[in-house]
Amino acid sequence: MNPIDRLTEAFEKFPGIGPRQARRFVQYLLSAAPGSRADIAEQIKALGANTAQCSSCYRWFPIGKQASNGARVGILCDICGDSHRDTATLFVVEKDADIDNVERSGFKGTYFVLGGTVPLAAEEPARHIRLRELQKRVAENKLGEIILGLSATTEGDHTRNILQEVLKDLGKKISSLGRGLSTGSELEYADPDTIASALSSRS
Ligand SMILES: [Zn+2]
């Protein structure tokens, strides 16, 4: 396969990117200065070397040079490693970007990144959905409440039902975000005030 088709195929694997958009990315890179192409390639390489996945909440976060040379197993992100956070409240989100947004709303508990939602048609959740990891985290930790912060979409609702089923025997209080998040909205795009009000009206 030629380099144009190969890179187009690689971009097509990105979430939400179709063949035409993938081709446009390649076109952009072809017309970009060689220096900026090399820079992007370098940044992709650095992404693996200078980041780690939190062993508690599963979000990806940047790490310093020293840490990147050592063991990365069991490493905690700045939120999970912060002793001032309310560790009794666990906020379950779909993806890393949701955390940034919830943080801006002033939430002071801890998080768990599920890894996505479960489509209605799916017979069983995809492997990247961390149901087992969530069960383990809930069973092992002294949690007072689990807040399900899923998108107000059909897939989000479906995923919420699955989580309630999976967590029901663990004897914890499970709540969902209240009104404020309009139908169809994703947590990633909600403004901090909306999230704060959805949090305070959770049930
Ligand atoms: Zn973490």
JSON list of C-alpha atoms and ligand atoms in Angstrom, two decimals:
[
{"chain": "A", "resi": 1, "resn": "MET", "atom": "CA", "xyz": [0.00, 0.00, 0.00]},
{"chain": "A", "resi": 2, "resn": "ASN", "atom": "CA", "xyz": [1.29, 3.49, -0.78]},
{"chain": "A", "resi": 3, "resn": "PRO", "atom": "CA", "xyz": [2.05, 5.96, 2.04]},
{"chain": "A", "resi": 4, "resn": "ILE", "atom": "CA", "xyz": [-1.01, 8.12, 1.30]},
{"chain": "A", "resi": 5, "resn": "ASP", "atom": "CA", "xyz": [-3.44, 5.20, 1.57]},
{"chain": "A", "resi": 6, "resn": "ARG", "atom": "CA", "xyz": [-1.63, 3.82, 4.60]},
{"chain": "A", "resi": 7, "resn": "LEU", "atom": "CA", "xyz": [-1.88, 7.04, 6.59]},
{"chain": "A", "resi": 8, "resn": "THR", "atom": "CA", "xyz": [-5.49, 7.57, 5.42]},
{"chain": "A", "resi": 9, "resn": "GLU", "atom": "CA", "xyz": [-6.32, 4.14, 6.80]},
{"chain": "A", "resi": 10, "resn": "ALA", "atom": "CA", "xyz": [-4.61, 4.98, 10.09]},
{"chain": "A", "resi": 11, "resn": "PHE", "atom": "CA", "xyz": [-6.66, 8.18, 10.50]},
{"chain": "A", "resi": 12, "resn": "GLU", "atom": "CA", "xyz": [-9.89, 6.34, 9.67]},
{"chain": "A", "resi": 13, "resn": "LYS", "atom": "CA", "xyz": [-9.45, 4.37, 12.90]},
{"chain": "A", "resi": 14, "resn": "PHE", "atom": "CA", "xyz": [-9.79, 7.60, 14.92]},
{"chain": "A", "resi": 15, "resn": "PRO", "atom": "CA", "xyz": [-13.15, 8.05, 16.67]},
{"chain": "A", "resi": 16, "resn": "GLY", "atom": "CA", "xyz": [-15.68, 9.88, 14.53]},
{"chain": "A", "resi": 17, "resn": "ILE", "atom": "CA", "xyz": [-13.39, 10.10, 11.48]},
{"chain": "A", "resi": 18, "resn": "GLY", "atom": "CA", "xyz": [-14.59, 8.78, 8.12]},
{"chain": "A", "resi": 19, "resn": "PRO", "atom": "CA", "xyz": [-12.59, 8.10, 4.93]},
{"chain": "A", "resi": 20, "resn": "ARG", "atom": "CA", "xyz": [-13.08, 11.62, 3.53]},
{"chain": "A", "resi": 21, "resn": "GLN", "atom": "CA", "xyz": [-11.92, 13.39, 6.67]},
{"chain": "A", "resi": 22, "resn": "ALA", "atom": "CA", "xyz": [-9.00, 10.96, 6.97]},
{"chain": "A", "resi": 23, "resn": "ARG", "atom": "CA", "xyz": [-8.01, 11.83, 3.42]},
{"chain": "A", "resi": 24, "resn": "ARG", "atom": "CA", "xyz": [-8.23, 15.53, 4.26]},
{"chain": "A", "resi": 25, "resn": "PHE", "atom": "CA", "xyz": [-5.84, 15.09, 7.18]},
{"chain": "A", "resi": 26, "resn": "VAL", "atom": "CA", "xyz": [-3.35, 13.39, 4.87]},
{"chain": "A", "resi": 27, "resn": "GLN", "atom": "CA", "xyz": [-3.78, 16.16, 2.31]},
{"chain": "A", "resi": 28, "resn": "TYR", "atom": "CA", "xyz": [-3.07, 18.73, 5.01]},
{"chain": "A", "resi": 29, "resn": "LEU", "atom": "CA", "xyz": [0.08, 16.90, 6.06]},
{"chain": "A", "resi": 30, "resn": "LEU", "atom": "CA", "xyz": [1.23, 16.65, 2.43]},
{"chain": "A", "resi": 31, "resn": "SER", "atom": "CA", "xyz": [0.95, 20.39, 2.01]},
{"chain": "A", "resi": 32, "resn": "ALA", "atom": "CA", "xyz": [2.46, 21.19, 5.44]},
{"chain": "A", "resi": 33, "resn": "ALA", "atom": "CA", "xyz": [6.10, 22.15, 5.78]},
{"chain": "A", "resi": 34, "resn": "PRO", "atom": "CA", "xyz": [8.40, 19.13, 6.29]},
{"chain": "A", "resi": 35, "resn": "GLY", "atom": "CA", "xyz": [9.43, 20.60, 9.65]},
{"chain": "A", "resi": 36, "resn": "SER", "atom": "CA", "xyz": [5.92, 20.68, 10.99]},
{"chain": "A", "resi": 37, "resn": "ARG", "atom": "CA", "xyz": [5.29, 17.10, 9.79]},
{"chain": "A", "resi": 38, "resn": "ALA", "atom": "CA", "xyz": [8.38, 15.97, 11.68]},
{"chain": "A", "resi": 39, "resn": "ASP", "atom": "CA", "xyz": [7.17, 17.92, 14.70]},
{"chain": "A", "resi": 40, "resn": "ILE", "atom": "CA", "xyz": [3.81, 16.14, 14.70]},
{"chain": "A", "resi": 41, "resn": "ALA", "atom": "CA", "xyz": [5.54, 12.76, 14.34]},
{"chain": "A", "resi": 42, "resn": "GLU", "atom": "CA", "xyz": [7.77, 13.67, 17.28]},
{"chain": "A", "resi": 43, "resn": "GLN", "atom": "CA", "xyz": [4.80, 14.69, 19.42]},
{"chain": "A", "resi": 44, "resn": "ILE", "atom": "CA", "xyz": [3.07, 11.37, 18.74]},
{"chain": "A", "resi": 45, "resn": "LYS", "atom": "CA", "xyz": [6.20, 9.54, 19.85]},
{"chain": "A", "resi": 46, "resn": "ALA", "atom": "CA", "xyz": [6.49, 11.69, 23.00]},
{"chain": "A", "resi": 47, "resn": "LEU", "atom": "CA", "xyz": [2.86, 10.93, 23.86]},
{"chain": "A", "resi": 48, "resn": "GLY", "atom": "CA", "xyz": [3.77, 7.35, 24.68]},
{"chain": "A", "resi": 49, "resn": "ALA", "atom": "CA", "xyz": [7.01, 8.19, 26.47]},
{"chain": "A", "resi": 50, "resn": "ASN", "atom": "CA", "xyz": [5.76, 11.01, 28.69]},
{"chain": "A", "resi": 51, "resn": "THR", "atom": "CA", "xyz": [2.31, 9.87, 29.75]},
{"chain": "A", "resi": 52, "resn": "ALA", "atom": "CA", "xyz": [0.90, 7.17, 32.00]},
{"chain": "A", "resi": 53, "resn": "GLN", "atom": "CA", "xyz": [-2.52, 5.75, 32.71]},
{"chain": "A", "resi": 54, "resn": "CYS", "atom": "CA", "xyz": [-3.68, 6.20, 36.30]},
{"chain": "A", "resi": 55, "resn": "SER", "atom": "CA", "xyz": [-4.05, 2.84, 38.00]},
{"chain": "A", "resi": 56, "resn": "SER", "atom": "CA", "xyz": [-7.05, 4.07, 39.98]},
{"chain": "A", "resi": 57, "resn": "CYS", "atom": "CA", "xyz": [-9.21, 6.20, 37.64]},
{"chain": "A", "resi": 58, "resn": "TYR", "atom": "CA", "xyz": [-7.70, 5.07, 34.29]},
{"chain": "A", "resi": 59, "resn": "ARG", "atom": "CA", "xyz": [-7.26, 8.58, 32.90]},
{"chain": "A", "resi": 60, "resn": "TRP", "atom": "CA", "xyz": [-4.14, 9.40, 30.92]},
{"chain": "A", "resi": 61, "resn": "PHE", "atom": "CA", "xyz": [-1.91, 12.10, 32.33]},
{"chain": "A", "resi": 62, "resn": "PRO", "atom": "CA", "xyz": [1.51, 13.64, 31.65]},
{"chain": "A", "resi": 63, "resn": "ILE", "atom": "CA", "xyz": [4.43, 12.45, 33.75]},
{"chain": "A", "resi": 64, "resn": "GLY", "atom": "CA", "xyz": [7.82, 14.00, 34.39]},
{"chain": "A", "resi": 65, "resn": "LYS", "atom": "CA", "xyz": [11.04, 12.68, 32.86]},
{"chain": "A", "resi": 66, "resn": "GLN", "atom": "CA", "xyz": [12.11, 10.97, 36.08]},
{"chain": "A", "resi": 67, "resn": "ALA", "atom": "CA", "xyz": [8.89, 9.01, 36.40]},
{"chain": "A", "resi": 68, "resn": "SER", "atom": "CA", "xyz": [8.98, 8.01, 32.75]},
{"chain": "A", "resi": 69, "resn": "ASN", "atom": "CA", "xyz": [12.29, 6.22, 33.34]},
{"chain": "A", "resi": 70, "resn": "GLY", "atom": "CA", "xyz": [10.95, 4.24, 36.28]},
{"chain": "A", "resi": 71, "resn": "ALA", "atom": "CA", "xyz": [8.16, 1.78, 36.78]},
{"chain": "A", "resi": 72, "resn": "ARG", "atom": "CA", "xyz": [4.77, 2.95, 35.60]},
{"chain": "A", "resi": 73, "resn": "VAL", "atom": "CA", "xyz": [2.70, 0.27, 37.25]},
{"chain": "A", "resi": 74, "resn": "GLY", "atom": "CA", "xyz": [0.48, 1.48, 40.07]},
{"chain": "A", "resi": 75, "resn": "ILE", "atom": "CA", "xyz": [1.14, 5.15, 39.34]},
{"chain": "A", "resi": 76, "resn": "LEU", "atom": "CA", "xyz": [-1.57, 7.62, 40.42]},
{"chain": "A", "resi": 77, "resn": "CYS", "atom": "CA", "xyz": [-2.65, 10.81, 38.66]},
{"chain": "A", "resi": 78, "resn": "ASP", "atom": "CA", "xyz": [-2.61, 14.17, 40.49]},
{"chain": "A", "resi": 79, "resn": "ILE", "atom": "CA", "xyz": [-6.32, 13.86, 41.39]},
{"chain": "A", "resi": 80, "resn": "CYS", "atom": "CA", "xyz": [-6.18, 10.29, 42.77]},
{"chain": "A", "resi": 81, "resn": "GLY", "atom": "CA", "xyz": [-2.93, 11.07, 44.56]},
{"chain": "A", "resi": 82, "resn": "ASP", "atom": "CA", "xyz": [-4.36, 14.20, 46.25]},
{"chain": "A", "resi": 83, "resn": "SER", "atom": "CA", "xyz": [-5.13, 13.47, 49.91]},
{"chain": "A", "resi": 84, "resn": "HIS", "atom": "CA", "xyz": [-7.52, 16.44, 50.13]},
{"chain": "A", "resi": 85, "resn": "ARG", "atom": "CA", "xyz": [-10.05, 14.91, 47.72]},
{"chain": "A", "resi": 86, "resn": "ASP", "atom": "CA", "xyz": [-13.27, 13.35, 48.97]},
{"chain": "A", "resi": 87, "resn": "THR", "atom": "CA", "xyz": [-12.49, 9.68, 48.35]},
{"chain": "A", "resi": 88, "resn": "ALA", "atom": "CA", "xyz": [-15.97, 8.57, 49.46]},
{"chain": "A", "resi": 89, "resn": "THR", "atom": "CA", "xyz": [-17.58, 9.98, 46.30]},
{"chain": "A", "resi": 90, "resn": "LEU", "atom": "CA", "xyz": [-16.81, 8.38, 42.94]},
{"chain": "A", "resi": 91, "resn": "PHE", "atom": "CA", "xyz": [-17.84, 10.08, 39.71]},
{"chain": "A", "resi": 92, "resn": "VAL", "atom": "CA", "xyz": [-18.08, 7.66, 36.79]},
{"chain": "A", "resi": 93, "resn": "VAL", "atom": "CA", "xyz": [-17.48, 9.33, 33.42]},
{"chain": "A", "resi": 94, "resn": "GLU", "atom": "CA", "xyz": [-17.26, 8.06, 29.85]},
{"chain": "A", "resi": 95, "resn": "LYS", "atom": "CA", "xyz": [-13.95, 9.57, 28.84]},
{"chain": "A", "resi": 96, "resn": "ASP", "atom": "CA", "xyz": [-10.92, 11.54, 30.02]},
{"chain": "A", "resi": 97, "resn": "ALA", "atom": "CA", "xyz": [-12.17, 14.84, 28.54]},
{"chain": "A", "resi": 98, "resn": "ASP", "atom": "CA", "xyz": [-15.26, 14.68, 30.80]},
{"chain": "A", "resi": 99, "resn": "ILE", "atom": "CA", "xyz": [-13.03, 14.91, 33.89]},
{"chain": "A", "resi": 100, "resn": "ASP", "atom": "CA", "xyz": [-11.54, 18.25, 32.78]},
{"chain": "A", "resi": 101, "resn": "ASN", "atom": "CA", "xyz": [-15.05, 19.61, 32.49]},
{"chain": "A", "resi": 102, "resn": "VAL", "atom": "CA", "xyz": [-16.33, 18.24, 35.80]},
{"chain": "A", "resi": 103, "resn": "GLU", "atom": "CA", "xyz": [-13.21, 19.62, 37.52]},
{"chain": "A", "resi": 104, "resn": "ARG", "atom": "CA", "xyz": [-14.19, 23.11, 36.34]},
{"chain": "A", "resi": 105, "resn": "SER", "atom": "CA", "xyz": [-17.57, 22.69, 38.05]},
{"chain": "A", "resi": 106, "resn": "GLY", "atom": "CA", "xyz": [-15.81, 22.49, 41.43]},
{"chain": "A", "resi": 107, "resn": "PHE", "atom": "CA", "xyz": [-16.38, 18.78, 42.13]},
{"chain": "A", "resi": 108, "resn": "LYS", "atom": "CA", "xyz": [-13.95, 17.55, 44.79]},
{"chain": "A", "resi": 109, "resn": "GLY", "atom": "CA", "xyz": [-14.48, 13.79, 44.78]},
{"chain": "A", "resi": 110, "resn": "THR", "atom": "CA", "xyz": [-12.67, 11.17, 42.72]},
{"chain": "A", "resi": 111, "resn": "TYR", "atom": "CA", "xyz": [-13.27, 9.67, 39.27]},
{"chain": "A", "resi": 112, "resn": "PHE", "atom": "CA", "xyz": [-13.46, 6.52, 37.25]},
{"chain": "A", "resi": 113, "resn": "VAL", "atom": "CA", "xyz": [-13.19, 6.57, 33.44]},
{"chain": "A", "resi": 114, "resn": "LEU", "atom": "CA", "xyz": [-15.44, 3.88, 31.99]},
{"chain": "A", "resi": 115, "resn": "GLY", "atom": "CA", "xyz": [-13.95, 4.09, 28.51]},
{"chain": "A", "resi": 116, "resn": "GLY", "atom": "CA", "xyz": [-17.12, 4.88, 26.52]},
{"chain": "A", "resi": 117, "resn": "THR", "atom": "CA", "xyz": [-20.77, 3.89, 26.29]},
{"chain": "A", "resi": 118, "resn": "VAL", "atom": "CA", "xyz": [-22.48, 0.68, 25.26]},
{"chain": "A", "resi": 119, "resn": "PRO", "atom": "CA", "xyz": [-24.48, 0.90, 22.00]},
{"chain": "A", "resi": 120, "resn": "LEU", "atom": "CA", "xyz": [-28.08, -0.35, 22.21]},
{"chain": "A", "resi": 121, "resn": "ALA", "atom": "CA", "xyz": [-27.44, -2.97, 19.54]},
{"chain": "A", "resi": 122, "resn": "ALA", "atom": "CA", "xyz": [-24.41, -4.43, 21.29]},
{"chain": "A", "resi": 123, "resn": "GLU", "atom": "CA", "xyz": [-25.03, -7.89, 22.72]},
{"chain": "A", "resi": 124, "resn": "GLU", "atom": "CA", "xyz": [-22.36, -7.30, 25.29]},
{"chain": "A", "resi": 125, "resn": "PRO", "atom": "CA", "xyz": [-20.19, -4.28, 26.14]},
{"chain": "A", "resi": 126, "resn": "ALA", "atom": "CA", "xyz": [-16.97, -3.92, 24.16]},
{"chain": "A", "resi": 127, "resn": "ARG", "atom": "CA", "xyz": [-13.78, -4.95, 25.90]},
{"chain": "A", "resi": 128, "resn": "HIS", "atom": "CA", "xyz": [-12.58, -1.37, 26.36]},
{"chain": "A", "resi": 129, "resn": "ILE", "atom": "CA", "xyz": [-15.57, -0.63, 28.62]},
{"chain": "A", "resi": 130, "resn": "ARG", "atom": "CA", "xyz": [-14.18, -1.14, 32.13]},
{"chain": "A", "resi": 131, "resn": "LEU", "atom": "CA", "xyz": [-17.09, -2.85, 33.86]},
{"chain": "A", "resi": 132, "resn": "ARG", "atom": "CA", "xyz": [-14.97, -5.37, 35.73]},
{"chain": "A", "resi": 133, "resn": "GLU", "atom": "CA", "xyz": [-12.46, -2.72, 36.79]},
{"chain": "A", "resi": 134, "resn": "LEU", "atom": "CA", "xyz": [-15.30, -0.54, 38.08]},
{"chain": "A", "resi": 135, "resn": "GLN", "atom": "CA", "xyz": [-16.78, -3.43, 40.07]},
{"chain": "A", "resi": 136, "resn": "LYS", "atom": "CA", "xyz": [-13.37, -4.06, 41.59]},
{"chain": "A", "resi": 137, "resn": "ARG", "atom": "CA", "xyz": [-12.83, -0.41, 42.46]},
{"chain": "A", "resi": 138, "resn": "VAL", "atom": "CA", "xyz": [-16.27, -0.14, 44.08]},
{"chain": "A", "resi": 139, "resn": "ALA", "atom": "CA", "xyz": [-15.85, -3.40, 46.00]},
{"chain": "A", "resi": 140, "resn": "GLU", "atom": "CA", "xyz": [-12.40, -2.51, 47.33]},
{"chain": "A", "resi": 141, "resn": "ASN", "atom": "CA", "xyz": [-12.89, 1.11, 48.32]},
{"chain": "A", "resi": 142, "resn": "LYS", "atom": "CA", "xyz": [-14.85, 2.67, 51.13]},
{"chain": "A", "resi": 143, "resn": "LEU", "atom": "CA", "xyz": [-17.26, 4.57, 48.94]},
{"chain": "A", "resi": 144, "resn": "GLY", "atom": "CA", "xyz": [-20.34, 6.38, 50.18]},
{"chain": "A", "resi": 145, "resn": "GLU", "atom": "CA", "xyz": [-21.75, 7.25, 46.78]},
{"chain": "A", "resi": 146, "resn": "ILE", "atom": "CA", "xyz": [-21.23, 6.50, 43.11]},
{"chain": "A", "resi": 147, "resn": "ILE", "atom": "CA", "xyz": [-22.40, 9.19, 40.70]},
{"chain": "A", "resi": 148, "resn": "LEU", "atom": "CA", "xyz": [-23.10, 8.00, 37.16]},
{"chain": "A", "resi": 149, "resn": "GLY", "atom": "CA", "xyz": [-22.17, 10.94, 34.93]},
{"chain": "A", "resi": 150, "resn": "LEU", "atom": "CA", "xyz": [-23.13, 9.54, 31.56]},
{"chain": "A", "resi": 151, "resn": "SER", "atom": "CA", "xyz": [-24.32, 11.48, 28.52]},
{"chain": "A", "resi": 152, "resn": "ALA", "atom": "CA", "xyz": [-28.01, 12.32, 28.22]},
{"chain": "A", "resi": 153, "resn": "THR", "atom": "CA", "xyz": [-28.27, 10.19, 25.08]},
{"chain": "A", "resi": 154, "resn": "THR", "atom": "CA", "xyz": [-29.89, 6.82, 24.32]},
{"chain": "A", "resi": 155, "resn": "GLU", "atom": "CA", "xyz": [-26.49, 5.14, 24.59]},
{"chain": "A", "resi": 156, "resn": "GLY", "atom": "CA", "xyz": [-25.79, 6.96, 27.85]},
{"chain": "A", "resi": 157, "resn": "ASP", "atom": "CA", "xyz": [-29.13, 5.80, 29.29]},
{"chain": "A", "resi": 158, "resn": "HIS", "atom": "CA", "xyz": [-28.49, 2.24, 28.15]},
{"chain": "A", "resi": 159, "resn": "THR", "atom": "CA", "xyz": [-25.02, 2.29, 29.73]},
{"chain": "A", "resi": 160, "resn": "ARG", "atom": "CA", "xyz": [-26.46, 3.71, 32.97]},
{"chain": "A", "resi": 161, "resn": "ASN", "atom": "CA", "xyz": [-28.89, 0.76, 33.17]},
{"chain": "A", "resi": 162, "resn": "ILE", "atom": "CA", "xyz": [-26.03, -1.68, 32.66]},
{"chain": "A", "resi": 163, "resn": "LEU", "atom": "CA", "xyz": [-23.95, -0.01, 35.39]},
{"chain": "A", "resi": 164, "resn": "GLN", "atom": "CA", "xyz": [-26.85, -0.03, 37.83]},
{"chain": "A", "resi": 165, "resn": "GLU", "atom": "CA", "xyz": [-27.26, -3.75, 37.20]},
{"chain": "A", "resi": 166, "resn": "VAL", "atom": "CA", "xyz": [-23.54, -4.46, 37.53]},
{"chain": "A", "resi": 167, "resn": "LEU", "atom": "CA", "xyz": [-23.20, -2.46, 40.78]},
{"chain": "A", "resi": 168, "resn": "LYS", "atom": "CA", "xyz": [-26.48, -3.27, 42.46]},
{"chain": "A", "resi": 169, "resn": "ASP", "atom": "CA", "xyz": [-25.21, -6.13, 44.65]},
{"chain": "A", "resi": 170, "resn": "LEU", "atom": "CA", "xyz": [-22.31, -4.11, 46.05]},
{"chain": "A", "resi": 171, "resn": "GLY", "atom": "CA", "xyz": [-24.59, -2.23, 48.45]},
{"chain": "A", "resi": 172, "resn": "LYS", "atom": "CA", "xyz": [-23.55, 1.35, 47.58]},
{"chain": "A", "resi": 173, "resn": "LYS", "atom": "CA", "xyz": [-25.63, 4.44, 47.00]},
{"chain": "A", "resi": 174, "resn": "ILE", "atom": "CA", "xyz": [-25.84, 5.02, 43.24]},
{"chain": "A", "resi": 175, "resn": "SER", "atom": "CA", "xyz": [-27.04, 8.36, 41.90]},
{"chain": "A", "resi": 176, "resn": "SER", "atom": "CA", "xyz": [-27.33, 9.97, 38.48]},
{"chain": "A", "resi": 177, "resn": "LEU", "atom": "CA", "xyz": [-26.93, 13.57, 37.41]},
{"chain": "A", "resi": 178, "resn": "GLY", "atom": "CA", "xyz": [-30.14, 15.56, 37.75]},
{"chain": "A", "resi": 179, "resn": "ARG", "atom": "CA", "xyz": [-31.88, 17.96, 35.46]},
{"chain": "A", "resi": 180, "resn": "GLY", "atom": "CA", "xyz": [-29.81, 20.60, 33.76]},
{"chain": "A", "resi": 181, "resn": "LEU", "atom": "CA", "xyz": [-28.13, 18.39, 31.23]},
{"chain": "A", "resi": 182, "resn": "SER", "atom": "CA", "xyz": [-30.46, 18.66, 28.25]},
{"chain": "A", "resi": 183, "resn": "THR", "atom": "CA", "xyz": [-31.39, 15.60, 26.23]},
{"chain": "A", "resi": 184, "resn": "GLY", "atom": "CA", "xyz": [-28.71, 14.63, 23.74]},
{"chain": "A", "resi": 185, "resn": "SER", "atom": "CA", "xyz": [-25.96, 16.50, 25.53]},
{"chain": "A", "resi": 186, "resn": "GLU", "atom": "CA", "xyz": [-22.59, 15.04, 26.35]},
{"chain": "A", "resi": 187, "resn": "LEU", "atom": "CA", "xyz": [-20.77, 15.86, 29.56]},
{"chain": "A", "resi": 188, "resn": "GLU", "atom": "CA", "xyz": [-17.73, 16.90, 27.57]},
{"chain": "A", "resi": 189, "resn": "TYR", "atom": "CA", "xyz": [-19.58, 19.86, 26.08]},
{"chain": "A", "resi": 190, "resn": "ALA", "atom": "CA", "xyz": [-21.69, 20.93, 29.07]},
{"chain": "A", "resi": 191, "resn": "ASP", "atom": "CA", "xyz": [-20.59, 24.13, 30.76]},
{"chain": "A", "resi": 192, "resn": "PRO", "atom": "CA", "xyz": [-19.31, 23.98, 34.38]},
{"chain": "A", "resi": 193, "resn": "ASP", "atom": "CA", "xyz": [-22.40, 25.75, 35.82]},
{"chain": "A", "resi": 194, "resn": "THR", "atom": "CA", "xyz": [-24.71, 23.21, 34.17]},
{"chain": "A", "resi": 195, "resn": "ILE", "atom": "CA", "xyz": [-22.64, 20.36, 35.57]},
{"chain": "A", "resi": 196, "resn": "ALA", "atom": "CA", "xyz": [-22.64, 21.95, 39.04]},
{"chain": "A", "resi": 197, "resn": "SER", "atom": "CA", "xyz": [-26.43, 22.25, 38.99]},
{"chain": "A", "resi": 198, "resn": "ALA", "atom": "CA", "xyz": [-26.86, 18.71, 37.59]},
{"chain": "A", "resi": 199, "resn": "LEU", "atom": "CA", "xyz": [-24.62, 17.53, 40.45]},
{"chain": "A", "resi": 200, "resn": "SER", "atom": "CA", "xyz": [-26.58, 19.33, 43.13]},
{"chain": "A", "resi": 201, "resn": "SER", "atom": "CA", "xyz": [-29.90, 17.98, 41.81]},
{"chain": "A", "resi": 202, "resn": "ARG", "atom": "CA", "xyz": [-28.64, 14.41, 41.47]},
{"chain": "A", "resi": 203, "resn": "SER", "atom": "CA", "xyz": [-30.85, 11.59, 42.68]},
{"chain": "B", "resi": 1, "resn": "ZN", "atom": "ZN", "xyz": [-6.42, 8.92, 38.73]}
]
